Amino acid sequence: MQEIKKTETFKLVLNLSTGKKTFFLPNFLSATDAFVAAEWTEKLNAETVPFDLLKEATQFVVKVFGNRFTVEEFLDGIHAWFLTSTIYSICLAIVGRIAEAVAIINAIDSTTNSTKKKKPRNRRNRSNQQK
């Protein structure tokens, strides 16, 4: 049997209590999953997304990633402000809109993982200042 080389195209980083863990979409995604993902992109593109839909979408994400993490780990590892955007970008990647999906994920990563550069403080000896 021919061995299939795995190619990672879409990266998901979860910030878990044990540290950051990286997951990749599987190399093979079924057309059934693509149809479901297409439906989710429409539902998640709304101004407000009902809680029940988010729960279902989260379960779909866990399934698509091969149950390598739980729903709870996914929810705990994603910043609350970006839950819908993260699920939306995963669905975009599944339906083949990789560039758009990666742009969204990169924007989220840069927002949540940005390290603020501290300005060097001007530490003059204040006792020597002229009055």
XYZ file of C-alpha atoms in Angstrom:
131
model
C 0.000 0.000 0.000
C 1.325 3.441 -0.928
C 2.123 5.720 1.964
C 0.419 9.091 1.755
C 2.623 12.070 2.532
C 0.904 14.413 4.956
C 0.842 18.063 3.977
C -0.242 20.595 6.535
C -2.078 23.565 5.115
C -3.944 25.144 7.993
C -2.591 25.540 11.507
C -4.672 25.932 14.662
C -2.891 26.914 17.880
C -4.700 26.316 21.155
C -3.470 28.070 24.297
C -4.072 25.308 26.826
C -3.157 25.245 30.505
C -0.370 22.794 29.629
C 1.031 25.197 27.034
C 0.422 25.982 23.399
C -0.502 23.052 21.186
C -0.570 23.176 17.405
C -2.947 21.167 15.249
C -3.202 20.886 11.477
C -6.178 20.086 9.313
C -5.899 16.554 7.957
C -4.587 16.070 4.436
C -7.853 14.428 3.379
C -11.154 16.156 4.024
C -14.319 14.513 2.777
C -16.710 16.297 0.452
C -19.351 15.786 3.129
C -17.251 17.830 5.556
C -16.773 20.464 2.859
C -20.538 20.777 2.380
C -21.055 21.095 6.126
C -18.242 23.659 6.336
C -19.822 25.666 3.514
C -23.076 25.763 5.464
C -21.182 26.915 8.563
C -19.475 29.747 6.676
C -22.914 31.099 5.794
C -24.269 30.704 9.331
C -21.189 32.184 11.011
C -21.057 35.190 8.702
C -24.112 36.675 10.440
C -23.914 39.722 12.689
C -24.844 37.636 15.744
C -24.541 33.882 16.042
C -26.827 32.048 18.491
C -25.114 30.122 21.269
C -26.544 26.761 20.135
C -25.051 27.242 16.670
C -21.649 27.992 18.168
C -21.816 24.790 20.214
C -22.650 22.769 17.086
C -19.928 24.479 15.071
C -17.400 23.742 17.813
C -18.326 20.055 17.724
C -17.860 20.080 13.942
C -14.370 21.591 14.317
C -13.352 18.907 16.820
C -14.644 16.199 14.462
C -12.815 17.625 11.441
C -9.544 17.744 13.385
C -9.958 14.031 14.097
C -10.935 14.420 17.762
C -7.310 15.248 18.620
C -8.683 17.693 21.190
C -11.975 17.910 23.038
C -14.671 20.550 22.715
C -13.635 21.813 26.154
C -9.956 22.048 25.137
C -10.935 23.926 21.993
C -13.072 26.398 23.926
C -10.439 26.820 26.649
C -7.682 27.292 24.073
C -9.362 29.993 21.979
C -9.660 33.625 23.030
C -13.354 34.368 23.640
C -13.372 37.396 21.362
C -12.216 35.291 18.407
C -14.233 32.093 18.789
C -16.581 32.746 15.875
C -13.785 34.076 13.655
C -11.610 31.049 14.385
C -14.366 28.568 13.544
C -15.232 30.609 10.443
C -11.624 30.552 9.225
C -11.394 26.780 9.773
C -14.518 26.319 7.660
C -13.055 28.572 4.957
C -9.934 26.402 4.877
C -12.038 23.258 4.535
C -13.889 24.631 1.508
C -10.612 25.599 -0.144
C -10.409 29.297 0.644
C -7.021 28.795 2.273
C -5.552 32.260 1.688
C -8.553 33.960 3.272
C -8.597 31.487 6.168
C -4.889 31.900 6.875
C -5.204 35.699 6.739
C -7.927 35.585 9.403
C -5.993 33.183 11.642
C -2.789 35.222 11.270
C -4.671 38.392 12.210
C -6.082 36.642 15.280
C -2.650 35.274 16.220
C -0.997 38.659 15.872
C -3.688 40.228 18.054
C -3.666 37.603 20.797
C 0.066 36.876 20.797
C 1.451 40.359 20.337
C 4.167 41.247 22.758
C 4.182 44.879 23.587
C 7.575 46.429 23.240
C 8.348 48.422 26.305
C 9.798 51.833 25.755
C 13.056 52.297 27.569
C 12.488 54.532 30.529
C 14.515 57.659 30.798
C 16.138 57.124 34.165
C 17.859 60.359 34.870
C 19.208 61.015 38.265
C 16.564 63.372 39.543
C 18.704 64.538 42.439
C 21.052 66.237 39.986
C 18.342 68.168 38.174
C 18.636 71.924 38.291
C 15.717 73.772 39.748
